[in-house]
Tab-separated table of C-alpha atoms and ligand atoms in Angstrom:
chain	number	residue	atom	x	y	z
A	899	MET	CA	-0.056	0.054	0.013
A	900	PRO	CA	1.466	3.406	-0.921
A	901	ASP	CA	2.058	5.215	2.425
A	902	THR	CA	0.412	8.367	1.152
A	903	MET	CA	-2.754	6.433	1.503
A	904	THR	CA	-4.643	6.426	4.784
A	905	PRO	CA	-6.157	3.022	5.103
A	906	ILE	CA	-9.944	2.881	4.665
A	907	ASP	CA	-10.859	0.488	7.594
A	908	LEU	CA	-14.372	-0.978	7.031
A	909	ARG	CA	-14.022	-3.882	9.438
A	910	SER	CA	-16.197	-2.307	12.088
A	911	ASP	CA	-17.351	0.921	13.626
A	912	THR	CA	-15.133	0.192	16.674
A	913	VAL	CA	-11.972	1.205	14.799
A	914	THR	CA	-12.553	5.102	15.058
A	915	ARG	CA	-9.875	7.102	16.845
A	916	PRO	CA	-10.773	9.998	19.084
A	917	THR	CA	-10.871	13.274	17.097
A	918	PRO	CA	-8.707	16.273	18.314
A	919	ALA	CA	-11.780	18.039	19.732
A	920	MET	CA	-12.660	14.900	21.582
A	921	ARG	CA	-9.105	14.644	22.927
A	922	GLU	CA	-9.469	18.340	24.182
A	923	ALA	CA	-12.511	17.408	25.918
A	924	MET	CA	-10.785	14.486	27.573
A	925	LEU	CA	-7.892	16.829	28.652
A	926	ARG	CA	-10.314	19.209	30.284
A	927	ALA	CA	-12.413	16.572	32.170
A	928	GLU	CA	-12.899	16.925	35.995
A	929	VAL	CA	-12.428	13.482	37.663
A	930	GLY	CA	-12.758	11.738	40.853
A	931	ASP	CA	-12.856	8.173	42.012
A	932	ASP	CA	-15.796	6.623	40.312
A	933	VAL	CA	-15.849	3.494	42.644
A	934	TYR	CA	-16.838	5.906	45.347
A	935	GLY	CA	-19.400	7.409	42.946
A	936	GLU	CA	-17.171	10.688	43.044
A	937	ASP	CA	-16.276	11.269	39.488
A	938	PRO	CA	-18.334	14.326	38.365
A	939	THR	CA	-17.947	13.568	34.648
A	940	VAL	CA	-18.887	10.009	34.943
A	941	ASN	CA	-21.986	11.167	37.054
A	942	ALA	CA	-22.858	13.798	34.448
A	943	LEU	CA	-22.852	11.042	31.696
A	944	GLN	CA	-24.890	8.693	33.674
A	945	ALA	CA	-27.396	11.473	34.527
A	946	ARG	CA	-27.586	12.679	30.919
A	947	LEU	CA	-28.324	9.302	29.485
A	948	SER	CA	-30.867	8.467	32.189
A	949	THR	CA	-32.796	11.631	31.281
A	950	GLU	CA	-32.461	11.227	27.633
A	951	LEU	CA	-33.520	7.511	27.586
A	952	GLY	CA	-36.066	7.646	30.296
A	953	PHE	CA	-34.494	5.590	33.126
A	954	GLU	CA	-33.943	6.318	36.801
A	955	ALA	CA	-30.219	5.277	36.918
A	956	ALA	CA	-27.310	4.432	34.727
A	957	LEU	CA	-24.012	2.768	35.087
A	958	PHE	CA	-20.767	3.530	33.003
A	959	THR	CA	-18.991	0.262	32.092
A	960	PRO	CA	-15.653	-0.503	30.314
A	961	SER	CA	-17.317	-2.354	27.510
A	962	GLY	CA	-20.665	-3.351	25.883
A	963	THR	CA	-20.145	-6.987	26.743
A	964	GLN	CA	-19.713	-6.154	30.427
A	965	ALA	CA	-22.850	-3.909	30.248
A	966	ASN	CA	-24.826	-6.886	28.917
A	967	LEU	CA	-23.275	-9.308	31.255
A	968	VAL	CA	-23.991	-7.271	34.521
A	969	ALA	CA	-27.466	-6.610	33.182
A	970	LEU	CA	-28.188	-10.374	32.716
A	971	MET	CA	-26.626	-10.945	36.212
A	972	ALA	CA	-28.826	-8.172	37.735
A	973	HIS	CA	-32.043	-9.505	36.039
A	974	CYS	CA	-31.403	-13.186	36.596
A	975	GLU	CA	-30.226	-15.443	39.367
A	976	ARG	CA	-28.451	-18.944	39.193
A	977	GLY	CA	-30.648	-21.377	37.332
A	978	ASP	CA	-32.775	-18.646	35.576
A	979	GLU	CA	-32.934	-18.487	31.832
A	980	TYR	CA	-32.928	-15.522	29.186
A	981	LEU	CA	-34.502	-15.752	25.688
A	982	VAL	CA	-32.129	-14.432	23.090
A	983	GLY	CA	-31.525	-14.435	19.448
A	984	MET	CA	-29.341	-17.246	17.941
A	985	ASP	CA	-27.133	-14.576	16.303
A	986	ALA	CA	-27.470	-12.073	18.932
A	987	HIS	CA	-24.348	-10.444	20.516
A	988	THR	CA	-25.521	-11.451	24.024
A	989	TYR	CA	-25.648	-15.035	23.029
A	990	LYS	CA	-22.992	-15.572	20.406
A	991	PHE	CA	-20.236	-12.942	20.770
A	992	GLU	CA	-19.841	-12.463	24.469
A	993	GLY	CA	-17.899	-15.787	25.221
A	994	GLY	CA	-20.957	-17.350	26.878
A	995	GLY	CA	-20.479	-15.045	29.896
A	996	ALA	CA	-24.008	-15.185	31.157
A	997	ALA	CA	-23.627	-19.051	31.617
A	998	VAL	CA	-19.910	-19.072	32.463
A	999	LEU	CA	-20.088	-16.144	35.116
A	1000	GLY	CA	-23.794	-15.935	35.971
A	1001	SER	CA	-24.971	-19.616	35.756
A	1002	ILE	CA	-27.718	-18.222	33.606
A	1003	GLN	CA	-29.027	-20.485	30.767
A	1004	PRO	CA	-29.554	-18.832	27.389
A	1005	GLN	CA	-32.511	-20.193	25.219
A	1006	PRO	CA	-31.544	-19.241	21.654
A	1007	ILE	CA	-34.208	-18.407	19.097
A	1008	PRO	CA	-33.690	-18.043	15.379
A	1009	HIS	CA	-34.025	-14.522	14.078
A	1010	ALA	CA	-36.373	-13.579	11.357
A	1011	PRO	CA	-34.590	-11.937	8.500
A	1012	ASP	CA	-35.585	-8.444	9.830
A	1013	GLY	CA	-33.831	-9.105	13.077
A	1014	THR	CA	-36.872	-9.591	15.137
A	1015	LEU	CA	-37.370	-12.927	17.163
A	1016	PRO	CA	-40.872	-14.035	16.229
A	1017	LEU	CA	-42.999	-13.621	19.150
A	1018	GLU	CA	-44.768	-17.109	18.700
A	1019	ALA	CA	-41.382	-18.568	18.724
A	1020	VAL	CA	-40.615	-16.666	21.920
A	1021	GLU	CA	-43.765	-17.676	23.630
A	1022	HIS	CA	-43.242	-21.349	22.560
A	1023	VAL	CA	-40.017	-21.609	24.539
A	1024	ILE	CA	-41.150	-19.884	27.812
A	1025	LYS	CA	-40.975	-22.716	30.415
A	1026	PRO	CA	-43.641	-23.822	32.626
A	1027	VAL	CA	-43.208	-23.250	36.400
A	1028	ASP	CA	-41.916	-26.743	37.192
A	1029	PRO	CA	-38.671	-28.100	38.888
A	1030	HIS	CA	-37.729	-29.829	35.599
A	1031	PHE	CA	-36.985	-26.374	33.870
A	1032	ALA	CA	-34.992	-23.334	34.264
A	1033	ARG	CA	-36.924	-20.296	35.310
A	1034	THR	CA	-37.535	-18.086	32.288
A	1035	ARG	CA	-37.064	-14.615	33.451
A	1036	LEU	CA	-35.830	-12.301	30.550
A	1037	LEU	CA	-36.186	-11.579	26.836
A	1038	CYS	CA	-33.209	-9.825	25.194
A	1039	LEU	CA	-33.424	-7.980	21.988
A	1040	GLU	CA	-30.751	-6.147	19.849
A	1041	ASN	CA	-31.448	-3.002	18.022
A	1042	THR	CA	-29.839	-2.431	15.489
A	1043	TRP	CA	-29.194	-6.128	14.655
A	1044	HIS	CA	-26.747	-6.574	11.872
A	1045	GLY	CA	-27.612	-3.088	10.867
A	1046	ARG	CA	-31.425	-3.618	10.818
A	1047	VAL	CA	-33.734	-1.460	12.737
A	1048	LEU	CA	-36.303	-3.340	14.693
A	1049	PRO	CA	-39.869	-2.136	13.858
A	1050	MET	CA	-41.322	0.093	16.732
A	1051	GLY	CA	-44.614	-1.796	16.584
A	1052	TYR	CA	-42.671	-5.081	17.373
A	1053	LEU	CA	-41.061	-3.430	20.422
A	1054	ARG	CA	-44.439	-2.488	21.878
A	1055	ASP	CA	-45.699	-6.149	21.066
A	1056	ALA	CA	-42.630	-7.644	22.659
A	1057	ARG	CA	-43.425	-5.472	25.880
A	1058	GLU	CA	-46.805	-6.738	25.876
A	1059	LEU	CA	-45.734	-10.433	25.681
A	1060	CYS	CA	-43.196	-9.869	28.512
A	1061	ASP	CA	-46.006	-8.327	30.748
A	1062	HIS	CA	-48.341	-11.260	29.991
A	1063	HIS	CA	-45.710	-13.701	30.991
A	1064	GLY	CA	-43.981	-11.734	33.914
A	1065	LEU	CA	-40.664	-11.470	32.055
A	1066	ARG	CA	-38.304	-8.547	31.903
A	1067	LEU	CA	-37.088	-7.033	28.694
A	1068	HIS	CA	-33.598	-6.010	27.892
A	1069	LEU	CA	-32.185	-4.213	24.938
A	1070	ASP	CA	-28.616	-4.554	23.640
A	1071	GLY	CA	-28.541	-1.146	22.161
A	1072	ALA	CA	-24.885	-1.119	21.143
A	1073	ARG	CA	-26.004	0.881	18.017
A	1074	LEU	CA	-29.197	2.278	19.591
A	1075	TYR	CA	-28.443	5.738	18.088
A	1076	ASN	CA	-28.233	4.365	14.637
A	1077	ALA	CA	-31.703	3.014	15.071
A	1078	ALA	CA	-33.121	6.348	16.449
A	1079	VAL	CA	-31.419	8.336	13.651
A	1080	ALA	CA	-32.737	5.842	11.004
A	1081	LEU	CA	-36.284	6.160	12.343
A	1082	GLY	CA	-36.025	9.971	12.906
A	1083	VAL	CA	-37.116	9.662	16.467
A	1084	PRO	CA	-35.459	10.574	19.862
A	1085	ALA	CA	-33.509	7.518	21.243
A	1086	GLY	CA	-35.878	7.584	24.111
A	1087	ALA	CA	-38.780	6.508	21.910
A	1088	VAL	CA	-36.755	3.284	20.970
A	1089	THR	CA	-35.917	2.604	24.636
A	1090	ARG	CA	-39.271	3.237	26.352
A	1091	HIS	CA	-40.453	-0.402	26.251
A	1092	PHE	CA	-37.606	-1.748	28.029
A	1093	ASP	CA	-36.603	-2.495	31.556
A	1094	SER	CA	-32.939	-2.145	30.775
A	1095	VAL	CA	-30.834	-0.898	27.839
A	1096	SER	CA	-27.055	-0.984	27.080
A	1097	VAL	CA	-25.628	1.568	24.889
A	1098	CYS	CA	-22.062	1.545	23.253
A	1099	LEU	CA	-20.358	4.840	22.964
A	1100	SER	CA	-17.352	3.340	21.197
A	1101	LYS	CA	-19.053	2.220	18.078
A	1102	GLY	CA	-20.421	4.712	15.463
A	1103	LEU	CA	-20.372	7.504	18.151
A	1104	GLY	CA	-16.704	7.492	18.069
A	1105	ALA	CA	-15.475	7.415	21.789
A	1106	PRO	CA	-12.500	5.318	22.504
A	1107	VAL	CA	-13.809	3.217	25.408
A	1108	GLY	CA	-17.134	2.633	27.176
A	1109	SER	CA	-20.778	1.683	27.300
A	1110	VAL	CA	-23.704	2.721	29.587
A	1111	LEU	CA	-26.297	0.463	31.186
A	1112	LEU	CA	-29.643	1.830	32.183
A	1113	GLY	CA	-32.530	0.732	34.332
A	1114	ASP	CA	-34.323	1.470	37.510
A	1115	ARG	CA	-32.330	2.421	40.744
A	1116	GLU	CA	-32.494	-1.100	42.300
A	1117	PHE	CA	-31.496	-2.742	39.193
A	1118	ILE	CA	-28.524	-0.393	38.733
A	1119	ALA	CA	-27.453	-0.962	42.207
A	1120	ARG	CA	-27.369	-4.618	41.599
A	1121	ALA	CA	-25.432	-4.130	38.350
A	1122	ALA	CA	-22.938	-1.788	39.950
A	1123	ARG	CA	-22.089	-4.736	42.469
A	1124	TRP	CA	-21.784	-7.167	39.622
A	1125	ARG	CA	-19.608	-4.585	37.689
A	1126	LYS	CA	-17.238	-4.569	40.743
A	1127	VAL	CA	-17.278	-8.334	40.913
A	1128	CYS	CA	-16.367	-8.539	37.245
A	1129	GLY	CA	-13.510	-6.202	37.761
A	1130	GLY	CA	-15.118	-3.234	35.942
A	1131	GLY	CA	-15.006	-0.626	38.700
A	1132	MET	CA	-12.882	2.150	37.189
A	1133	ARG	CA	-11.304	5.070	39.137
A	1134	GLN	CA	-10.777	8.437	37.255
A	1135	ALA	CA	-12.967	7.226	34.492
A	1136	GLY	CA	-14.201	10.712	33.817
A	1137	LEU	CA	-11.422	11.025	31.207
A	1138	LEU	CA	-13.413	8.378	29.233
A	1139	ALA	CA	-16.841	9.848	30.219
A	1140	ALA	CA	-15.768	13.172	28.794
A	1141	ALA	CA	-15.225	11.389	25.357
A	1142	ALA	CA	-18.525	9.882	25.679
A	1143	LEU	CA	-20.322	13.145	26.361
A	1144	HIS	CA	-18.447	14.735	23.571
A	1145	ALA	CA	-19.610	11.988	21.237
A	1146	LEU	CA	-23.271	12.556	22.359
A	1147	ASP	CA	-22.925	16.181	21.756
A	1148	HIS	CA	-21.321	15.990	18.296
A	1149	HIS	CA	-21.545	12.533	16.706
A	1150	VAL	CA	-25.162	11.547	16.892
A	1151	THR	CA	-26.845	13.414	13.870
A	1152	ARG	CA	-23.776	12.687	11.771
A	1153	LEU	CA	-24.720	8.938	11.896
A	1154	ALA	CA	-27.122	9.860	9.173
A	1155	ASP	CA	-23.986	10.384	6.925
A	1156	ASP	CA	-22.803	7.049	7.613
A	1157	HIS	CA	-26.221	5.528	6.596
A	1158	ARG	CA	-26.262	7.717	3.348
A	1159	ARG	CA	-22.779	6.449	2.570
A	1160	ALA	CA	-23.824	2.760	3.265
A	1161	ALA	CA	-26.749	3.229	0.859
A	1162	HIS	CA	-24.598	4.791	-1.807
A	1163	LEU	CA	-21.945	2.135	-1.529
A	1164	ALA	CA	-24.528	-0.592	-1.923
A	1165	THR	CA	-26.217	0.967	-4.980
A	1166	GLN	CA	-22.823	1.481	-6.608
A	1167	LEU	CA	-21.648	-2.024	-5.752
A	1168	ALA	CA	-24.890	-3.357	-7.321
A	1169	LYS	CA	-24.008	-1.435	-10.590
A	1170	LEU	CA	-20.704	-3.186	-10.564
A	1171	GLY	CA	-22.466	-6.597	-10.595
A	1172	PHE	CA	-22.268	-7.316	-6.729
A	1173	ASP	CA	-25.139	-8.414	-4.834
A	1174	ALA	CA	-25.115	-5.774	-1.969
A	1175	THR	CA	-27.550	-4.651	0.685
A	1176	ALA	CA	-27.396	-1.705	3.112
A	1177	HIS	CA	-28.982	-1.682	6.519
A	1178	THR	CA	-28.205	1.623	8.397
A	1179	ASN	CA	-24.326	1.936	8.632
A	1180	MET	CA	-23.629	-1.631	7.189
A	1181	VAL	CA	-23.373	-3.161	3.806
A	1182	PHE	CA	-23.449	-6.767	3.192
A	1183	VAL	CA	-21.995	-8.004	-0.093
A	1184	ASP	CA	-22.327	-11.610	-1.292
A	1185	VAL	CA	-19.035	-13.156	-1.955
A	1186	PRO	CA	-18.469	-16.914	-1.980
A	1187	VAL	CA	-16.282	-17.843	1.065
A	1188	ALA	CA	-13.625	-19.287	-1.422
A	1189	ARG	CA	-13.346	-15.883	-3.138
A	1190	GLN	CA	-13.037	-13.904	0.113
A	1191	ALA	CA	-9.376	-14.260	0.792
A	1192	ALA	CA	-8.530	-13.076	-2.822
A	1193	LEU	CA	-10.906	-10.066	-2.439
A	1194	LYS	CA	-9.385	-9.225	0.945
A	1195	ALA	CA	-5.876	-9.230	-0.384
A	1196	HIS	CA	-6.931	-7.305	-3.570
A	1197	LEU	CA	-8.683	-4.447	-1.473
A	1198	ALA	CA	-5.672	-4.397	0.950
A	1199	MET	CA	-3.476	-3.374	-2.174
A	1200	HIS	CA	-5.754	-0.499	-2.525
A	1201	GLY	CA	-5.626	0.510	1.047
A	1202	VAL	CA	-9.079	-0.833	1.928
A	1203	VAL	CA	-9.237	-2.962	4.897
A	1204	ILE	CA	-12.124	-5.551	5.283
A	1205	SER	CA	-12.566	-8.680	7.644
A	1206	THR	CA	-13.795	-11.958	6.204
A	1207	GLY	CA	-15.218	-14.938	7.965
A	1208	TYR	CA	-17.095	-18.118	7.386
A	1209	LEU	CA	-20.334	-16.552	5.904
A	1210	PRO	CA	-20.798	-16.102	2.169
A	1211	GLN	CA	-21.066	-12.393	2.728
A	1212	VAL	CA	-18.663	-9.717	3.644
A	1213	ARG	CA	-19.732	-6.780	5.994
A	1214	LEU	CA	-18.611	-3.215	5.310
A	1215	VAL	CA	-19.086	-0.820	8.091
A	1216	MET	CA	-19.339	3.005	7.792
A	1217	HIS	CA	-18.163	5.153	10.623
A	1218	LEU	CA	-16.686	8.551	11.721
A	1219	ASP	CA	-13.472	7.881	9.919
A	1220	ILE	CA	-14.792	6.962	6.615
A	1221	ASP	CA	-15.560	10.022	4.141
A	1222	ASP	CA	-16.877	10.331	0.591
A	1223	PRO	CA	-13.513	9.992	-1.023
A	1224	GLY	CA	-12.954	6.858	0.945
A	1225	ILE	CA	-16.228	5.424	-0.486
A	1226	ALA	CA	-15.079	6.513	-3.922
A	1227	ARG	CA	-11.774	4.565	-3.406
A	1228	THR	CA	-13.559	1.517	-2.073
A	1229	LEU	CA	-15.731	1.407	-5.244
A	1230	GLU	CA	-12.652	1.888	-7.500
A	1231	ALA	CA	-10.924	-1.119	-5.690
A	1232	PHE	CA	-14.125	-3.301	-5.850
A	1233	GLY	CA	-14.543	-2.434	-9.578
A	1234	ALA	CA	-10.932	-3.518	-10.366
A	1235	PHE	CA	-11.721	-6.776	-8.551
A	1236	ALA	CA	-14.780	-7.320	-10.452
A	1237	ARG	CA	-12.825	-6.783	-13.759
B	1302	PLP	C1	-20.090	-4.209	19.982
B	1302	PLP	C2	-21.324	-4.792	20.436
B	1302	PLP	C3	-21.501	-4.905	21.870
B	1302	PLP	C4	-20.369	-4.798	22.854
B	1302	PLP	O1	-19.186	-5.011	22.452
B	1302	PLP	P1	-17.839	-4.454	23.191
B	1302	PLP	O2	-16.771	-4.639	22.200
B	1302	PLP	O3	-17.774	-5.437	24.372
B	1302	PLP	O4	-17.983	-3.037	23.652
B	1302	PLP	C5	-22.625	-5.592	22.204
B	1302	PLP	N1	-23.618	-5.808	21.324
B	1302	PLP	C6	-23.475	-5.543	19.983
B	1302	PLP	C7	-24.648	-5.774	19.087
B	1302	PLP	C8	-22.310	-5.042	19.534
B	1302	PLP	O5	-22.240	-4.834	18.236
């Protein structure tokens, strides 16, 4: 790769680096010991998101994985069960943490193509109260899921089902703001049906580290205890919370640019003969697994970085560090590969 070329990293929206303005905000942050609840910037972040998303309390965590783990541990006890998508982050991509560390059994359910868990399928696996069975306690949804925005009506119906069966409802909202921006609604409109929500600041919002878990006061107190047990109690974490606050001030509405770029990239890839679909900030391109290594190497020569896996699709993710010229270069590189 010519060294005049900045790499265009489409692997994930986690790869963003803090902007100069964000670093300035981090430098200025007032800090204290957050394990004692004394970091004013962490407290400001938690208070702000509680208000914005409609919850009593919030907890800053080092990662989304930990926010989801302590949420599961605060909702469920040993021998309880959570219902979750078969391809959900909280089931498949968190190392089995709920089972390993929480003694909580997952009951996976296949996703519909739109990312929902069909509610008949959910209802079907709720266990009767009987010593033979784990106690079904919680339904976990993810929004966006692989870039897909869950329909608002579905969220309401899921809430009704949970109320009917005495279940609690958790949202893995790692990309909550992508969903809200795509729908054109305040983020609080997406979270209102949930008992708890986790939000990542370190994805498309561009903060270097951190997630926030939200819920009622008692739930957050239990989660804070589990966060400490998991080693997630941080001290002068206000440096990180300042980056998160900066991201919430400056990087939310611009998510629409990521969505626009993803849609444009998919349309243009289709013109080059690729089968490509965009969902919010992600583009999925059909590429046979056997061709993926060649594509990856070819793109790398053009300074475009992608990750490949075992699925016959590659995922291209838009974020803060991808601009229009970057999309143009990506299209040139794909075009050369197609020829
Ligand atoms: C990234 C992500 C998380 C949390 O990931 P961390 O890397 O642990 O912060 C959780 N859920 C989804 C859907 C994610 O994409």
